[in-house]
PDB file of C-alpha atoms and ligand atoms in Angstrom:
ATOM      1  CA  MET X  24      80.243  94.458  93.912  1.00  0.00           C
ATOM      2  CA  ILE X  25      78.745  93.595  90.481  1.00  0.00           C
ATOM      3  CA  SER X  26      76.476  95.740  88.374  1.00  0.00           C
ATOM      4  CA  GLU X  27      72.995  93.794  87.522  1.00  0.00           C
ATOM      5  CA  LYS X  28      73.753  94.083  83.727  1.00  0.00           C
ATOM      6  CA  MET X  29      77.450  91.990  83.957  1.00  0.00           C
ATOM      7  CA  ASN X  30      75.649  89.726  86.943  1.00  0.00           C
ATOM      8  CA  ALA X  31      72.757  88.896  84.677  1.00  0.00           C
ATOM      9  CA  ALA X  32      75.341  88.397  81.562  1.00  0.00           C
ATOM     10  CA  LEU X  33      77.645  86.027  83.384  1.00  0.00           C
ATOM     11  CA  ASN X  34      74.399  84.044  84.607  1.00  0.00           C
ATOM     12  CA  LYS X  35      73.235  83.441  80.801  1.00  0.00           C
ATOM     13  CA  GLN X  36      76.865  82.527  79.943  1.00  0.00           C
ATOM     14  CA  VAL X  37      76.844  79.977  82.924  1.00  0.00           C
ATOM     15  CA  ASN X  38      73.990  78.601  80.942  1.00  0.00           C
ATOM     16  CA  ALA X  39      75.759  78.680  77.617  1.00  0.00           C
ATOM     17  CA  GLU X  40      78.500  76.692  79.060  1.00  0.00           C
ATOM     18  CA  MET X  41      76.090  73.925  80.842  1.00  0.00           C
ATOM     19  CA  TYR X  42      74.509  73.675  77.067  1.00  0.00           C
ATOM     20  CA  SER X  43      77.747  72.994  75.493  1.00  0.00           C
ATOM     21  CA  ALA X  44      78.602  70.210  77.960  1.00  0.00           C
ATOM     22  CA  TYR X  45      75.187  68.711  77.241  1.00  0.00           C
ATOM     23  CA  LEU X  46      75.617  69.060  73.559  1.00  0.00           C
ATOM     24  CA  TYR X  47      78.885  67.364  73.835  1.00  0.00           C
ATOM     25  CA  LEU X  48      77.408  64.653  75.587  1.00  0.00           C
ATOM     26  CA  ALA X  49      75.212  64.063  72.978  1.00  0.00           C
ATOM     27  CA  MET X  50      78.007  63.851  70.694  1.00  0.00           C
ATOM     28  CA  GLN X  51      79.777  61.848  72.946  1.00  0.00           C
ATOM     29  CA  ALA X  52      76.924  59.158  72.998  1.00  0.00           C
ATOM     30  CA  TYR X  53      76.657  59.427  68.982  1.00  0.00           C
ATOM     31  CA  PHE X  54      80.382  58.218  69.066  1.00  0.00           C
ATOM     32  CA  ASN X  55      80.124  55.561  71.343  1.00  0.00           C
ATOM     33  CA  LYS X  56      77.075  53.928  68.985  1.00  0.00           C
ATOM     34  CA  LEU X  57      80.051  53.858  66.489  1.00  0.00           C
ATOM     35  CA  ASN X  58      82.413  52.370  68.747  1.00  0.00           C
ATOM     36  CA  LEU X  59      85.215  55.043  67.994  1.00  0.00           C
ATOM     37  CA  THR X  60      86.573  55.148  71.517  1.00  0.00           C
ATOM     38  CA  GLY X  61      89.224  57.524  70.701  1.00  0.00           C
ATOM     39  CA  PHE X  62      86.351  60.084  69.739  1.00  0.00           C
ATOM     40  CA  VAL X  63      84.474  59.003  72.637  1.00  0.00           C
ATOM     41  CA  ASN X  64      87.322  60.066  74.736  1.00  0.00           C
ATOM     42  CA  TRP X  65      87.981  63.389  73.216  1.00  0.00           C
ATOM     43  CA  MET X  66      84.115  64.356  73.626  1.00  0.00           C
ATOM     44  CA  ASN X  67      84.645  63.211  76.892  1.00  0.00           C
ATOM     45  CA  VAL X  68      87.325  65.595  77.911  1.00  0.00           C
ATOM     46  CA  GLN X  69      85.394  68.421  76.060  1.00  0.00           C
ATOM     47  CA  VAL X  70      82.585  67.864  78.210  1.00  0.00           C
ATOM     48  CA  GLN X  71      84.910  68.079  81.629  1.00  0.00           C
ATOM     49  CA  GLU X  72      86.188  71.221  79.942  1.00  0.00           C
ATOM     50  CA  GLU X  73      82.693  72.918  79.413  1.00  0.00           C
ATOM     51  CA  MET X  74      81.548  72.133  83.008  1.00  0.00           C
ATOM     52  CA  ALA X  75      84.754  73.653  84.450  1.00  0.00           C
ATOM     53  CA  HIS X  76      84.146  76.653  82.102  1.00  0.00           C
ATOM     54  CA  ALA X  77      80.223  77.016  83.850  1.00  0.00           C
ATOM     55  CA  LYS X  78      81.839  76.442  87.183  1.00  0.00           C
ATOM     56  CA  GLY X  79      84.528  79.153  86.620  1.00  0.00           C
ATOM     57  CA  LEU X  80      81.669  81.862  85.817  1.00  0.00           C
ATOM     58  CA  TYR X  81      79.769  80.458  88.817  1.00  0.00           C
ATOM     59  CA  ASP X  82      82.325  80.919  91.228  1.00  0.00           C
ATOM     60  CA  TYR X  83      83.271  84.128  89.754  1.00  0.00           C
ATOM     61  CA  ILE X  84      79.569  85.458  90.275  1.00  0.00           C
ATOM     62  CA  GLN X  85      79.648  84.556  93.738  1.00  0.00           C
ATOM     63  CA  GLU X  86      83.016  86.029  94.138  1.00  0.00           C
ATOM     64  CA  ARG X  87      81.969  89.274  93.494  1.00  0.00           C
ATOM     65  CA  GLY X  88      79.009  89.172  95.678  1.00  0.00           C
ATOM     66  CA  GLY X  89      76.537  88.602  92.799  1.00  0.00           C
ATOM     67  CA  GLU X  90      73.352  86.488  92.724  1.00  0.00           C
ATOM     68  CA  ILE X  91      73.455  83.053  90.825  1.00  0.00           C
ATOM     69  CA  VAL X  92      70.013  82.474  88.882  1.00  0.00           C
ATOM     70  CA  LEU X  93      70.095  79.082  86.951  1.00  0.00           C
ATOM     71  CA  ASP X  94      68.042  78.712  83.717  1.00  0.00           C
ATOM     72  CA  ALA X  95      66.807  75.510  81.855  1.00  0.00           C
ATOM     73  CA  ILE X  96      69.293  73.785  79.757  1.00  0.00           C
ATOM     74  CA  GLU X  97      67.923  73.609  76.196  1.00  0.00           C
ATOM     75  CA  LYS X  98      67.870  70.282  74.395  1.00  0.00           C
ATOM     76  CA  PRO X  99      70.780  69.435  72.161  1.00  0.00           C
ATOM     77  CA  GLU X 100      70.775  68.326  68.839  1.00  0.00           C
ATOM     78  CA  GLN X 101      71.381  64.591  68.733  1.00  0.00           C
ATOM     79  CA  ASN X 102      71.477  63.381  65.325  1.00  0.00           C
ATOM     80  CA  TRP X 103      74.162  63.773  62.951  1.00  0.00           C
ATOM     81  CA  ASN X 104      75.363  62.023  59.707  1.00  0.00           C
ATOM     82  CA  SER X 105      79.312  61.320  60.319  1.00  0.00           C
ATOM     83  CA  PRO X 106      82.121  62.431  62.395  1.00  0.00           C
ATOM     84  CA  LEU X 107      82.881  65.118  59.961  1.00  0.00           C
ATOM     85  CA  ASP X 108      79.171  66.275  60.502  1.00  0.00           C
ATOM     86  CA  VAL X 109      79.820  66.458  63.983  1.00  0.00           C
ATOM     87  CA  PHE X 110      83.134  68.244  64.145  1.00  0.00           C
ATOM     88  CA  GLU X 111      81.662  70.849  61.844  1.00  0.00           C
ATOM     89  CA  ALA X 112      78.721  71.275  64.165  1.00  0.00           C
ATOM     90  CA  ILE X 113      81.272  71.665  67.017  1.00  0.00           C
ATOM     91  CA  LEU X 114      83.506  74.387  65.398  1.00  0.00           C
ATOM     92  CA  LYS X 115      80.165  76.370  64.331  1.00  0.00           C
ATOM     93  CA  HIS X 116      79.245  75.838  68.090  1.00  0.00           C
ATOM     94  CA  GLU X 117      82.562  77.240  69.578  1.00  0.00           C
ATOM     95  CA  GLN X 118      82.591  80.040  67.061  1.00  0.00           C
ATOM     96  CA  LEU X 119      79.028  80.944  68.592  1.00  0.00           C
ATOM     97  CA  VAL X 120      80.728  80.743  71.757  1.00  0.00           C
ATOM     98  CA  THR X 121      83.476  82.837  71.103  1.00  0.00           C
ATOM     99  CA  SER X 122      81.222  85.540  70.092  1.00  0.00           C
ATOM    100  CA  LEU X 123      79.282  85.149  73.458  1.00  0.00           C
ATOM    101  CA  ILE X 124      82.464  85.961  75.128  1.00  0.00           C
ATOM    102  CA  ASN X 125      83.278  88.739  73.196  1.00  0.00           C
ATOM    103  CA  ASN X 126      79.530  90.208  74.096  1.00  0.00           C
ATOM    104  CA  LEU X 127      80.670  89.462  77.871  1.00  0.00           C
ATOM    105  CA  ALA X 128      83.358  91.393  77.283  1.00  0.00           C
ATOM    106  CA  ASP X 129      81.672  94.409  75.688  1.00  0.00           C
ATOM    107  CA  VAL X 130      79.371  94.441  78.784  1.00  0.00           C
ATOM    108  CA  ALA X 131      82.197  94.478  80.894  1.00  0.00           C
ATOM    109  CA  ASP X 132      83.567  97.598  78.920  1.00  0.00           C
ATOM    110  CA  GLU X 133      80.228  99.425  79.052  1.00  0.00           C
ATOM    111  CA  THR X 134      79.884  98.997  82.737  1.00  0.00           C
ATOM    112  CA  LYS X 135      83.631  99.683  83.501  1.00  0.00           C
ATOM    113  CA  ASP X 136      84.071  96.764  85.352  1.00  0.00           C
ATOM    114  CA  ARG X 137      88.014  96.237  84.911  1.00  0.00           C
ATOM    115  CA  ALA X 138      87.752  93.147  87.425  1.00  0.00           C
ATOM    116  CA  ALA X 139      85.149  91.080  85.050  1.00  0.00           C
ATOM    117  CA  GLY X 140      87.215  92.512  81.877  1.00  0.00           C
ATOM    118  CA  LEU X 141      90.536  90.889  83.246  1.00  0.00           C
ATOM    119  CA  PHE X 142      88.647  87.860  84.152  1.00  0.00           C
ATOM    120  CA  LEU X 143      86.802  87.404  80.851  1.00  0.00           C
ATOM    121  CA  GLN X 144      90.559  87.568  79.464  1.00  0.00           C
ATOM    122  CA  TRP X 145      91.032  83.782  80.473  1.00  0.00           C
ATOM    123  CA  TYR X 146      87.982  82.759  78.474  1.00  0.00           C
ATOM    124  CA  ILE X 147      88.761  85.020  75.494  1.00  0.00           C
ATOM    125  CA  LYS X 148      92.328  83.087  75.216  1.00  0.00           C
ATOM    126  CA  GLU X 149      90.657  79.666  75.792  1.00  0.00           C
ATOM    127  CA  GLN X 150      88.405  79.978  72.752  1.00  0.00           C
ATOM    128  CA  VAL X 151      91.365  80.570  70.599  1.00  0.00           C
ATOM    129  CA  GLU X 152      92.736  77.117  71.699  1.00  0.00           C
ATOM    130  CA  GLU X 153      89.159  75.772  71.558  1.00  0.00           C
ATOM    131  CA  GLU X 154      88.214  76.864  68.054  1.00  0.00           C
ATOM    132  CA  ALA X 155      92.180  75.633  66.979  1.00  0.00           C
ATOM    133  CA  SER X 156      91.933  72.388  68.905  1.00  0.00           C
ATOM    134  CA  VAL X 157      88.511  71.639  67.077  1.00  0.00           C
ATOM    135  CA  SER X 158      89.700  72.911  63.526  1.00  0.00           C
ATOM    136  CA  GLY X 159      92.861  70.579  63.796  1.00  0.00           C
ATOM    137  CA  VAL X 160      90.495  67.598  64.102  1.00  0.00           C
ATOM    138  CA  LEU X 161      88.022  68.942  61.367  1.00  0.00           C
ATOM    139  CA  ASP X 162      90.727  69.256  58.919  1.00  0.00           C
ATOM    140  CA  THR X 163      92.175  65.640  59.344  1.00  0.00           C
ATOM    141  CA  LEU X 164      88.479  64.397  58.980  1.00  0.00           C
ATOM    142  CA  ARG X 165      88.167  66.767  55.584  1.00  0.00           C
ATOM    143  CA  MET X 166      91.238  64.572  54.432  1.00  0.00           C
ATOM    144  CA  ILE X 167      90.247  61.268  55.630  1.00  0.00           C
ATOM    145  CA  LYS X 168      86.798  61.600  53.639  1.00  0.00           C
ATOM    146  CA  ASP X 169      85.934  57.751  53.698  1.00  0.00           C
ATOM    147  CA  ASP X 170      89.010  56.118  54.402  1.00  0.00           C
ATOM    148  CA  ALA X 171      87.947  53.653  57.273  1.00  0.00           C
ATOM    149  CA  HIS X 172      91.737  52.912  58.125  1.00  0.00           C
ATOM    150  CA  ALA X 173      92.827  56.737  58.465  1.00  0.00           C
ATOM    151  CA  LEU X 174      89.836  57.252  60.732  1.00  0.00           C
ATOM    152  CA  LEU X 175      90.635  54.568  63.144  1.00  0.00           C
ATOM    153  CA  LEU X 176      94.213  56.251  63.382  1.00  0.00           C
ATOM    154  CA  LEU X 177      92.669  59.571  63.957  1.00  0.00           C
ATOM    155  CA  ASP X 178      90.764  57.735  66.507  1.00  0.00           C
ATOM    156  CA  ARG X 179      93.622  56.192  68.496  1.00  0.00           C
ATOM    157  CA  GLU X 180      95.243  59.651  68.437  1.00  0.00           C
ATOM    158  CA  LEU X 181      91.979  61.113  69.984  1.00  0.00           C
ATOM    159  CA  ALA X 182      92.656  58.546  72.856  1.00  0.00           C
ATOM    160  CA  ALA X 183      95.450  60.296  74.066  1.00  0.00           C
ATOM    161  CA  ARG X 184      93.805  63.371  75.102  1.00  0.00           C
ATOM    162  CA  VAL X 185      93.426  64.048  78.667  1.00  0.00           C
ATOM    163  CA  PHE X 186      91.617  66.430  80.817  1.00  0.00           C
ATOM    164  CA  ASN X 187      93.535  68.679  83.173  1.00  0.00           C
ATOM    165  CA  PRO X 188      91.350  71.064  85.256  1.00  0.00           C
ATOM    166  CA  PRO X 189      91.646  74.487  84.170  1.00  0.00           C
ATOM    167  CA  VAL X 190      92.822  77.269  86.549  1.00  0.00           C
ATOM    168  CA  ILE X 191      90.237  80.011  85.558  1.00  0.00           C
ATOM    169  CA  GLY X 192      90.877  83.976  86.027  1.00  0.00           C
TER     170      GLY X 192
HETATM  171 FE1  FEO F  19      83.290  76.761  76.902  1.00  0.00          FE
HETATM  172 FE2  FEO F  19      83.939  75.510  74.432  1.00  0.00          FE
HETATM  173  O1  FEO F  19      83.937  76.765  75.206  1.00  0.00           O
END
Protein backbone atom coordinates (compact mmCIF):
# COMPACT_ATOMS: atom_id res chain seq x y z
CA MET A 1 0.00 0.00 0.00
CA ILE A 2 0.88 3.62 -0.33
CA SER A 3 0.27 6.42 2.17
CA GLU A 4 -2.25 9.12 1.32
CA LYS A 5 0.50 11.72 1.54
CA MET A 6 2.78 9.88 -0.89
CA ASN A 7 -0.17 9.11 -3.20
CA ALA A 8 -1.17 12.80 -3.33
CA ALA A 9 2.42 13.93 -3.90
CA LEU A 10 2.84 11.45 -6.78
CA ASN A 11 -0.44 12.56 -8.37
CA LYS A 12 0.82 16.14 -8.19
CA GLN A 13 3.99 15.11 -9.99
CA VAL A 14 1.97 13.40 -12.74
CA ASN A 15 0.42 16.82 -13.30
CA ALA A 16 3.82 18.57 -13.25
CA GLU A 17 5.18 16.16 -15.89
CA MET A 18 2.09 16.66 -18.06
CA TYR A 19 2.57 20.41 -17.71
CA SER A 20 6.19 19.96 -18.82
CA ALA A 21 4.97 18.13 -21.94
CA TYR A 22 2.48 20.94 -22.57
CA LEU A 23 5.11 23.64 -22.15
CA TYR A 24 7.46 21.82 -24.52
CA LEU A 25 4.66 21.39 -27.05
CA ALA A 26 4.26 25.17 -27.00
CA MET A 27 8.01 25.55 -27.52
CA GLN A 28 7.91 23.03 -30.35
CA ALA A 29 5.28 25.17 -32.09
CA TYR A 30 7.50 28.25 -31.60
CA PHE A 31 10.42 26.53 -33.36
CA ASN A 32 8.08 25.29 -36.07
CA LYS A 33 7.16 28.92 -36.84
CA LEU A 34 10.89 29.69 -37.20
CA ASN A 35 11.34 26.68 -39.54
CA LEU A 36 14.08 25.33 -37.27
CA THR A 37 13.27 21.67 -37.88
CA GLY A 38 16.14 20.30 -35.77
CA PHE A 39 14.91 22.29 -32.75
CA VAL A 40 11.37 21.05 -33.53
CA ASN A 41 12.68 17.49 -33.41
CA TRP A 42 14.56 18.10 -30.15
CA MET A 43 11.41 19.51 -28.54
CA ASN A 44 9.34 16.63 -29.91
CA VAL A 45 11.64 14.14 -28.17
CA GLN A 46 11.41 16.25 -25.01
CA VAL A 47 7.59 16.14 -25.14
CA GLN A 48 7.62 12.34 -25.49
CA GLU A 49 10.04 12.03 -22.57
CA GLU A 50 7.79 14.11 -20.33
CA MET A 51 4.76 12.01 -21.26
CA ALA A 52 6.79 8.91 -20.37
CA HIS A 53 7.78 10.49 -17.03
CA ALA A 54 4.10 11.17 -16.27
CA LYS A 55 3.08 7.64 -17.27
CA GLY A 56 5.85 6.12 -15.17
CA LEU A 57 4.46 7.83 -12.06
CA TYR A 58 0.89 6.98 -13.07
CA ASP A 59 1.77 3.29 -13.43
CA TYR A 60 3.68 3.26 -10.14
CA ILE A 61 0.73 4.75 -8.20
CA GLN A 62 -1.53 2.02 -9.52
CA GLU A 63 1.03 -0.73 -8.98
CA ARG A 64 1.13 0.27 -5.29
CA GLY A 65 -2.66 0.24 -4.99
CA GLY A 66 -2.96 4.03 -4.94
CA GLU A 67 -5.60 6.21 -6.51
CA ILE A 68 -5.13 8.28 -9.65
CA VAL A 69 -6.55 11.80 -9.31
CA LEU A 70 -5.95 13.96 -12.36
CA ASP A 71 -5.93 17.73 -12.05
CA ALA A 72 -6.21 20.44 -14.72
CA ILE A 73 -3.04 21.23 -16.66
CA GLU A 74 -2.01 24.87 -16.36
CA LYS A 75 -1.79 26.99 -19.52
CA PRO A 76 1.88 27.25 -20.53
CA GLU A 77 3.87 30.32 -21.60
CA GLN A 78 3.70 30.62 -25.41
CA ASN A 79 5.81 33.63 -26.28
CA TRP A 80 9.57 33.77 -26.48
CA ASN A 81 12.00 36.21 -28.05
CA SER A 82 14.64 33.84 -29.38
CA PRO A 83 15.91 30.23 -29.24
CA LEU A 84 18.20 31.38 -26.43
CA ASP A 85 15.18 32.73 -24.54
CA VAL A 86 13.46 29.33 -24.95
CA PHE A 87 16.42 27.33 -23.67
CA GLU A 88 16.87 29.65 -20.70
CA ALA A 89 13.20 28.97 -19.88
CA ILE A 90 13.74 25.19 -20.30
CA LEU A 91 16.68 25.15 -17.91
CA LYS A 92 14.73 27.18 -15.35
CA HIS A 93 11.81 24.78 -15.71
CA GLU A 94 13.97 21.66 -15.37
CA GLN A 95 15.58 23.12 -12.24
CA LEU A 96 12.08 23.58 -10.83
CA VAL A 97 11.22 19.95 -11.72
CA THR A 98 14.42 18.80 -9.99
CA SER A 99 13.29 20.57 -6.82
CA LEU A 100 9.84 18.94 -7.11
CA ILE A 101 11.43 15.48 -7.46
CA ASN A 102 13.66 16.20 -4.47
CA ASN A 103 10.57 17.19 -2.47
CA LEU A 104 8.92 13.91 -3.49
CA ALA A 105 11.97 12.01 -2.25
CA ASP A 106 11.63 13.94 1.04
CA VAL A 107 8.01 12.74 1.34
CA ALA A 108 9.21 9.16 0.73
CA ASP A 109 11.75 9.61 3.56
CA GLU A 110 9.23 11.22 5.92
CA THR A 111 6.69 8.46 5.35
CA LYS A 112 9.41 5.77 5.51
CA ASP A 113 8.28 4.57 2.08
CA ARG A 114 11.38 2.65 1.00
CA ALA A 115 9.83 1.44 -2.28
CA ALA A 116 8.89 4.96 -3.33
CA GLY A 117 12.37 6.18 -2.36
CA LEU A 118 13.92 3.54 -4.58
CA PHE A 119 11.51 4.25 -7.45
CA LEU A 120 12.27 7.97 -7.29
CA GLN A 121 16.00 7.35 -7.67
CA TRP A 122 15.38 6.94 -11.39
CA TYR A 123 13.79 10.41 -11.57
CA ILE A 124 16.61 11.95 -9.55
CA LYS A 125 19.18 10.58 -12.00
CA GLU A 126 17.04 11.58 -14.98
CA GLN A 127 16.98 15.18 -13.76
CA VAL A 128 20.79 15.27 -13.72
CA GLU A 129 20.75 14.20 -17.39
CA GLU A 130 17.93 16.60 -18.28
CA GLU A 131 19.71 19.61 -16.81
CA ALA A 132 23.01 18.61 -18.43
CA SER A 133 21.55 18.18 -21.91
CA VAL A 134 19.65 21.48 -21.73
CA SER A 135 22.72 23.31 -20.37
CA GLY A 136 24.76 21.92 -23.28
CA VAL A 137 22.43 23.44 -25.88
CA LEU A 138 22.16 26.64 -23.85
CA ASP A 139 25.96 27.08 -23.73
CA THR A 140 26.13 26.67 -27.51
CA LEU A 141 23.30 29.19 -28.03
CA ARG A 142 25.12 31.71 -25.82
CA MET A 143 28.22 31.34 -28.00
CA ILE A 144 26.22 31.59 -31.22
CA LYS A 145 24.60 34.94 -30.35
CA ASP A 146 23.34 36.36 -33.69
CA ASP A 147 25.33 34.08 -36.00
CA ALA A 148 22.62 32.59 -38.27
CA HIS A 149 25.01 30.12 -39.90
CA ALA A 150 26.08 28.71 -36.52
CA LEU A 151 22.41 28.49 -35.48
CA LEU A 152 21.64 26.40 -38.57
CA LEU A 153 24.57 24.08 -37.75
CA LEU A 154 23.16 23.59 -34.25
CA ASP A 155 19.73 23.01 -35.78
CA ARG A 156 21.20 20.21 -37.89
CA GLU A 157 22.80 18.68 -34.80
CA LEU A 158 19.52 18.74 -32.85
CA ALA A 159 17.78 16.97 -35.73
CA ALA A 160 19.70 13.82 -34.78
CA ARG A 161 18.08 13.41 -31.36
CA VAL A 162 15.88 10.31 -31.11
CA PHE A 163 13.37 9.24 -28.51
CA ASN A 164 14.28 6.05 -26.69
CA PRO A 165 11.36 4.98 -24.51
CA PRO A 166 12.80 4.97 -20.98
CA VAL A 167 12.63 1.96 -18.68
CA ILE A 168 11.51 3.68 -15.48
CA GLY A 169 12.00 2.37 -11.96
FE1 LIG B 1 10.22 15.12 -16.54
FE2 LIG B 1 12.07 17.14 -17.91
O1 LIG B 1 11.57 16.27 -16.38
